[in-house]
Coordinates of C-alpha atoms in Angstrom, one line a residue:
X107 CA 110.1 109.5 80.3
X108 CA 113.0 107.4 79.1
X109 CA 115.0 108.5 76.1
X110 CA 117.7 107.1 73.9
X111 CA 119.6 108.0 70.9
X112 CA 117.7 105.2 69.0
X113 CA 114.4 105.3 67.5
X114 CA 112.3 102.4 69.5
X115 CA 110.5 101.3 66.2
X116 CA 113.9 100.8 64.2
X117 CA 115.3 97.8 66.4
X118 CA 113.7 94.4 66.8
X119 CA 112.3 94.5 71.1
X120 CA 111.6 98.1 71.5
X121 CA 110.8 97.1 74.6
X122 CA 114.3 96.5 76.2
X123 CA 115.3 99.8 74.4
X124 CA 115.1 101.8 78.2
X125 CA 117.7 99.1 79.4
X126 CA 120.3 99.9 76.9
X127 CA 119.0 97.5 74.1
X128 CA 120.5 99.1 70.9
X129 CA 121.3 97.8 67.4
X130 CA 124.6 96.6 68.4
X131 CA 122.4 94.0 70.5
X132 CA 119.5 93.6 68.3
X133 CA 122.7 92.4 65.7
X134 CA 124.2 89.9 68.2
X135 CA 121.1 88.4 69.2
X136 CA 119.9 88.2 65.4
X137 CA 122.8 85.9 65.4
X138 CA 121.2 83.4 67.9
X139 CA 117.6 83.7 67.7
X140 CA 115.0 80.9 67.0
X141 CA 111.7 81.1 67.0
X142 CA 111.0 80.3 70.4
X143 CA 113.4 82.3 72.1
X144 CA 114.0 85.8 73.3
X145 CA 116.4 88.7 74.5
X146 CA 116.5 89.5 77.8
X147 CA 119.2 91.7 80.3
X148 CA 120.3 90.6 83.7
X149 CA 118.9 92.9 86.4
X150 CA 119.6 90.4 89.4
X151 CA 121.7 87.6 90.4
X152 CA 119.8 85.2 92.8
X153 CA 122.2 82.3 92.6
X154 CA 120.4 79.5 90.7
X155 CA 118.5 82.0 88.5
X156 CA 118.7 85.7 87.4
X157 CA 116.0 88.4 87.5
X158 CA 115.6 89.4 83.8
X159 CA 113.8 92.1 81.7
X160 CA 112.9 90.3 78.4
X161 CA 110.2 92.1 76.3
X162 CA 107.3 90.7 77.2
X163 CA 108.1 90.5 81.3
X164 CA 110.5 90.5 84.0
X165 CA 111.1 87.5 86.2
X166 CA 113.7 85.4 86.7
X167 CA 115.4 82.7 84.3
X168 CA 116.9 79.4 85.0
X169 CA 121.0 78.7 84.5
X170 CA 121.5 76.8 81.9
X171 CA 124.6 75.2 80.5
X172 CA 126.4 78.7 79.9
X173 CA 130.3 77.5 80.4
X174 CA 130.6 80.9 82.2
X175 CA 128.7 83.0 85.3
X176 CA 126.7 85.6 84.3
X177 CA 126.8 89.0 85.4
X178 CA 124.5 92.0 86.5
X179 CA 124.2 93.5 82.7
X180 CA 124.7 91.1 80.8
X181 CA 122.8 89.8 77.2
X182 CA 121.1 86.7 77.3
X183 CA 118.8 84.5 75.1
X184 CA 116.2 83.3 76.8
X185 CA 114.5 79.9 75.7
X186 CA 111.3 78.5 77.7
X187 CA 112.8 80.7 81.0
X188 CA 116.0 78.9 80.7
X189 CA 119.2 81.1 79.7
X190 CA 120.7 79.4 76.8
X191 CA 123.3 81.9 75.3
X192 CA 125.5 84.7 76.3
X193 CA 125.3 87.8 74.1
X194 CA 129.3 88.9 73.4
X195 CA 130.0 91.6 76.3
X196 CA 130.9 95.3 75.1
X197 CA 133.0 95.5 78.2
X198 CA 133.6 93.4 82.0
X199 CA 133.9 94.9 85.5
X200 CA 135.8 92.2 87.9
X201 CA 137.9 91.7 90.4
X202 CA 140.1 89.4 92.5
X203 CA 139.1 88.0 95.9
X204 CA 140.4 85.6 98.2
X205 CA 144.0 84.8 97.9
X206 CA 144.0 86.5 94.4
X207 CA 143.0 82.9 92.6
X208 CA 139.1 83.7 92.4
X209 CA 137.6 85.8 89.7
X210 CA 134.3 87.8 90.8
X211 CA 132.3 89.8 88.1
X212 CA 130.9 93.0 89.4
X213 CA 129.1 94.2 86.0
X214 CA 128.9 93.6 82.7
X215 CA 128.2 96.1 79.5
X216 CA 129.0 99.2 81.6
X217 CA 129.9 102.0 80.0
X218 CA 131.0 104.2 82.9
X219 CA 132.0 103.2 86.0
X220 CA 131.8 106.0 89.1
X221 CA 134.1 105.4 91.7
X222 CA 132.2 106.5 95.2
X223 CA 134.6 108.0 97.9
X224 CA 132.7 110.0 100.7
X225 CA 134.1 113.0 102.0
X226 CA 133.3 112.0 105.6
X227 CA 136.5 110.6 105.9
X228 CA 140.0 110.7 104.5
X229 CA 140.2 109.8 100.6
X230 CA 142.0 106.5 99.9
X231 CA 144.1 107.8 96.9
X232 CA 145.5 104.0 96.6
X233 CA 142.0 102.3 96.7
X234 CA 140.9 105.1 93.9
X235 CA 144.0 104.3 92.0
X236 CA 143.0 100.2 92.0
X237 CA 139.2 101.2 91.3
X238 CA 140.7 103.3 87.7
X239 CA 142.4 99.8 86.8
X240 CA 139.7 98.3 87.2
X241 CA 137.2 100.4 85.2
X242 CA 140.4 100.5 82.4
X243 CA 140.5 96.2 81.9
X244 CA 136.8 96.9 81.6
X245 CA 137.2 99.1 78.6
X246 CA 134.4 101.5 80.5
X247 CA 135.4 105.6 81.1
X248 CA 136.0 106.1 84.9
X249 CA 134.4 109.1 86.9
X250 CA 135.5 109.2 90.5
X251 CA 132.3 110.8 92.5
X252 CA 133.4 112.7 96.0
X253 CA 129.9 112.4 97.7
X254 CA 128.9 114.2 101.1
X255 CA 130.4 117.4 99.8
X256 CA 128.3 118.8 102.4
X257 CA 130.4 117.9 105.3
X258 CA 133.5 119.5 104.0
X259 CA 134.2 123.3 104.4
X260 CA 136.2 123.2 100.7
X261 CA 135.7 120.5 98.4
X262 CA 137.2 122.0 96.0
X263 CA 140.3 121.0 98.1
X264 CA 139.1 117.4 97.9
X265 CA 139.2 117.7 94.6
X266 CA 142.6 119.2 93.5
X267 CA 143.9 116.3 95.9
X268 CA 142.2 113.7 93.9
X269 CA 143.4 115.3 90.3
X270 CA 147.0 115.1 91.8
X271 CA 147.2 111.6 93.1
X272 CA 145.2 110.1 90.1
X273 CA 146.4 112.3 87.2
X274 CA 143.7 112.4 84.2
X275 CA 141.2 111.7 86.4
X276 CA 137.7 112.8 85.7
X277 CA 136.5 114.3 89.3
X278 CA 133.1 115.8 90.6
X279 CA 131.9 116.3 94.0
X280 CA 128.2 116.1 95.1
X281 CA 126.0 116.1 98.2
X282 CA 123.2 113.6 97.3
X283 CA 120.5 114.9 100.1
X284 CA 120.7 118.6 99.1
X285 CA 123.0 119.1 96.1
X286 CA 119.7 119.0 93.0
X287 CA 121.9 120.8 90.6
X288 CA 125.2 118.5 91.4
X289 CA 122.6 114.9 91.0
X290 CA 121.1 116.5 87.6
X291 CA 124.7 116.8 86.3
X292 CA 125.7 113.5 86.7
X293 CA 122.5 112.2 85.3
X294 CA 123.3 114.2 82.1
X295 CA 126.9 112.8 82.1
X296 CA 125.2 109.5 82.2
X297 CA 122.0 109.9 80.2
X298 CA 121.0 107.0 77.8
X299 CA 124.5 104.7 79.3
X300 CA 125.2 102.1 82.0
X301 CA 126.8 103.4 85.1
X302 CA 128.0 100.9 87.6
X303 CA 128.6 102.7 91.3
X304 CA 131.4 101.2 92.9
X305 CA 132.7 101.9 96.6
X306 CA 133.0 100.9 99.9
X307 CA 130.7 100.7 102.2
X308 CA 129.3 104.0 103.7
X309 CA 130.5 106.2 101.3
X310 CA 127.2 107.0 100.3
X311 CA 126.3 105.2 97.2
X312 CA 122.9 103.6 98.6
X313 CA 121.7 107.7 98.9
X314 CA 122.8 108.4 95.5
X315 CA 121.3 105.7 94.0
X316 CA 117.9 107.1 95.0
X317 CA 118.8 110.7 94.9
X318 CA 119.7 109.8 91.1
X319 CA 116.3 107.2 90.7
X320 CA 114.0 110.0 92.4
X321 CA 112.9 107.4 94.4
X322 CA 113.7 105.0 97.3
X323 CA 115.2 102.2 95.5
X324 CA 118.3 101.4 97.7
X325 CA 117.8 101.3 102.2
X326 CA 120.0 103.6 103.3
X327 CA 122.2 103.7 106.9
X328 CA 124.2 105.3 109.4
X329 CA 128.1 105.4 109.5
X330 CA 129.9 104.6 112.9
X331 CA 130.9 108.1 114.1
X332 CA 134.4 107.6 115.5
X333 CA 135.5 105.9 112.1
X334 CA 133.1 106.9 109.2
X335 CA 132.5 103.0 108.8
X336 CA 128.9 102.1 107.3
X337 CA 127.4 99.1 107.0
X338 CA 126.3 96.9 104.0
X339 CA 122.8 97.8 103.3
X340 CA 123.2 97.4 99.8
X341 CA 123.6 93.2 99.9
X342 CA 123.3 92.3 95.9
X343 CA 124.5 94.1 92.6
X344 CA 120.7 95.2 91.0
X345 CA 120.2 97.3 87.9
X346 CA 117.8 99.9 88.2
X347 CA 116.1 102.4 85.2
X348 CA 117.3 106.3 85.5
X349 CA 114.1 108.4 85.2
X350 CA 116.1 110.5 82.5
X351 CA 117.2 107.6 80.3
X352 CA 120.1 105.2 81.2
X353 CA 121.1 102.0 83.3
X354 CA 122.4 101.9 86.9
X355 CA 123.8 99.2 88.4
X356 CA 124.1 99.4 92.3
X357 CA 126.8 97.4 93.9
X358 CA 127.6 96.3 97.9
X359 CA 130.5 98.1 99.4
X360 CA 134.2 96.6 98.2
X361 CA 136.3 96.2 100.9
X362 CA 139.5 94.7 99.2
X363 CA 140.0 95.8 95.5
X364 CA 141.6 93.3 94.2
X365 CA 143.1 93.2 90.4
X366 CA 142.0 90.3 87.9
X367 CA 143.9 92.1 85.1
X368 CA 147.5 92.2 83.3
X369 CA 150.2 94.6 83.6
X370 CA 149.4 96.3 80.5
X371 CA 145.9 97.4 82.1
X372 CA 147.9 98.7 84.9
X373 CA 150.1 100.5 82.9
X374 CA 147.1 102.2 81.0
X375 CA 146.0 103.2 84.9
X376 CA 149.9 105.0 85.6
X377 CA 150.3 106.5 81.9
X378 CA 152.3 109.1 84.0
X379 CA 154.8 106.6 85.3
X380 CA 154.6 104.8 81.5
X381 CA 155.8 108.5 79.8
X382 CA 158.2 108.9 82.1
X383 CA 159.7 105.7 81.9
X384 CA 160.4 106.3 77.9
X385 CA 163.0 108.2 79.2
X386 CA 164.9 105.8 81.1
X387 CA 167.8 104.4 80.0
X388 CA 166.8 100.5 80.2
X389 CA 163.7 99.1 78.8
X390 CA 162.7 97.2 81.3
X391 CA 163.4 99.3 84.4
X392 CA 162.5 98.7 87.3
X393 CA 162.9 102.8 89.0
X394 CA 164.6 101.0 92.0
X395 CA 168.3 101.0 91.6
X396 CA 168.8 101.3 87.8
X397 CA 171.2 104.1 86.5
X398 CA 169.8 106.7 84.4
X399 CA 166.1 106.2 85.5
X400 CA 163.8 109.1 84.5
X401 CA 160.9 108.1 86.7
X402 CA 163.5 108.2 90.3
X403 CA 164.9 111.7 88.7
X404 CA 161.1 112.5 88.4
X405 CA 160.4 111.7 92.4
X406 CA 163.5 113.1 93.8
X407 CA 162.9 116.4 91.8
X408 CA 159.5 116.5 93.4
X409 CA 157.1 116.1 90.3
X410 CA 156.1 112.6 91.1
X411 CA 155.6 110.7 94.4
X412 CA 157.3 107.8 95.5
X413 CA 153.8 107.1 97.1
X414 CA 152.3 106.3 93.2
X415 CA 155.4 104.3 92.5
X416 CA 155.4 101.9 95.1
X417 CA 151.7 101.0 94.1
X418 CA 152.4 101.1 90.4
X419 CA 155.0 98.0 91.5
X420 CA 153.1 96.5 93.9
X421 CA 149.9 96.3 91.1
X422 CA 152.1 95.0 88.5
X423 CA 153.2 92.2 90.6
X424 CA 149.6 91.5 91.5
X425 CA 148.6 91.7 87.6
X426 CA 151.3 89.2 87.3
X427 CA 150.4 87.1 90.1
X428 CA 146.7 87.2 88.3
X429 CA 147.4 86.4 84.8
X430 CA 149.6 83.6 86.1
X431 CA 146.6 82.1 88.0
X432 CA 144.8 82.6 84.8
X433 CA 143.2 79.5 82.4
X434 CA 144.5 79.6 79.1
X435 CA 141.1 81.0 77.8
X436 CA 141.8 84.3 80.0
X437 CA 145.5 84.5 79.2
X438 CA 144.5 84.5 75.2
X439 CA 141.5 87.7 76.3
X440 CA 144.7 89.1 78.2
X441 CA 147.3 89.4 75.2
X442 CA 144.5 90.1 72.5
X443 CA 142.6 93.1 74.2
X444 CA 143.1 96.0 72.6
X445 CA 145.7 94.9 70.0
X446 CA 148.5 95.3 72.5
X447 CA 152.4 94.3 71.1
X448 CA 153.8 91.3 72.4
X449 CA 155.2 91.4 76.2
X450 CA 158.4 90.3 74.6
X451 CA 159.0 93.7 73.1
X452 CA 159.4 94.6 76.4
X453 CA 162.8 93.6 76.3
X454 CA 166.2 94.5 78.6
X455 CA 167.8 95.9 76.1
X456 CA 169.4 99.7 76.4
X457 CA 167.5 102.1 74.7
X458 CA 169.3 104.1 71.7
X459 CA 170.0 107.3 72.4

């Protein structure tokens, strides 16, 4: 039985109500409806058309002229199986591939994003860093997920290690095959919301997907022993209904995570670096040679590691790299999101003391 905070009967569609159809959408759509058409969400991309759940049916839907790719999640109005219009996205989940020019939408209209690691092998603090800025240009909470807690003699361990590379980072552990109470908690934390399952391959998000789904929705496979490795059985980003109310959207394993985002997102992402950086003495510090830096005092006084700077600068050049590569359309969604102050504040000037 699904639930949702919304009464079915008070929104135009009660139908799509199970996939996250609120009055927030019912609104938007009111705004392009005609008599012939109809609401639908993306559940599937198959190239040239997109599996949909409209209120009548679900089946797939013909690309229209859009102007823009459609994402797993996203709104549409559907005219005569053709998709017409684009409802206004609560929130985007991208990133960068190739040589950092290409734009690739993961999700759209997510609310949370959990970050899959799998404690079968060693925890990439950076990649989790880069999945966090991610989730934060989407506007969606974060909730990094250490599966196979099985395999570990302290996850607990696992955890702490997390919390201190990724500071503010909401952390849970879980064995999906044989951990029920750990699976019903993060269907609670999710209930009646889009989550988006993120990862690479092999780090167990396929098994969660069904251990969450009670069913067999996603094929599961073996990891390489000498190396933890898995393959890709999950091939395509599909949205799936939680027995217990809500949205997930399964995604193939991300080998390279690149950022599609500015540099204000990835400060949002180090707000440890950012509050210690008030305290240098030059606004636009860089913490590599610059007298009077707070956030070099901070590393060689052992309270923050060097390790978290060095990819602090190395995503800021890649945000820069991004929004550089950017059409002007993106540049604009860059400097308006979130009402942020112009970058020129940022000036060199010493601060007052």
């Amino acid at each position: 039985m699904h639930r949702s905070p919304y009464d079915p009967g008070s929104v135009p569609h009660p139908e799509l109500v199970p996939y996250g159809w609120s009055e927030r959408w019912a609104a938007e759509y009111a705004d392009r409806a005609t008599d012939t058409s109809a609401p639908g969400r993306v559940l599937r991309h198959d190239g040239v058309a997109v599996l949909t759940a409209r209120p009548d049916r679900i089946g797939h839907v013909a690309l229209g002229n859009l102007g823009e790719p459609l994402a797993v999640g996203d709104w549409i109005v559907v005219e005569h199986d053709t998709a017409v219009s684009l409802l206004p996205r609560s929130s985007l989940l991208r990133r960068s591939i190739g040589d950092g020019g290409t734009e690739q939408l993961l999700a759209a209209n997510v609310d949370v994003v959990a970050v899959v690691a799998g404690l079968d092998r060693p925890v990439k603090t950076g990649r989790l860093e880069r999945f966090v800025a991610l989730a934060s240009d989407a506007g969606a909470e974060v909730l990094i997920v250490l599966s196979k807690a099985d395999v570990v003699a302290d996850p607990d361990a696992a955890v702490a290690l997390v919390r201190a590379a990724v500071p503010g980072a909401d952390v849970m552990t879980i064995a999906a095959k044989a951990d029920a109470a750990g699976v019903a908690k993060l269907l609670e934390r999710v209930a009646d919301r889009t989550v988006v399952l993120v990862g690479e391959s092999g780090a167990g998000k396929s098994t969660l997907v069904n251990a969450l789904a009670g069913s067999d929705l996603a094929p599961t496979g073996a990891v390489r022993d000498h190396d933890a490795k898995g393959r890709h059985t999950t091939t395509s980003r599909n949205l799936h209904l939680l027995p217990t109310g809500g949205v997930l959207i399964d995604t193939p394993g991300i080998r390279s995570v690149g950022l599609w985002t500015d540099a204000e997102t990835v400060a949002t992402s180090f707000t440890d670096i950012e509050d210690l950086a008030e305290g240098c003495r030059f606004r636009d510090c860089s913490h590599v040679s610059e007298p009077g830096c707070a956030v070099r005092r901070a590393v060689a006084d052992g309270a923050l590691e060097q390790r978290r700077v060095d990819a602090w600068g190395v995503m800021r050049l890649e945000a820069d790299a991004a929004m550089a590569k950017a059409d002007e359309h993106e540049r604009r969604q860059f400097e308006g999101r979130a009402g942020r102050a112009p970058r020129g504040d940022r000036s060199g000037r010493r601060r007052d003391r």
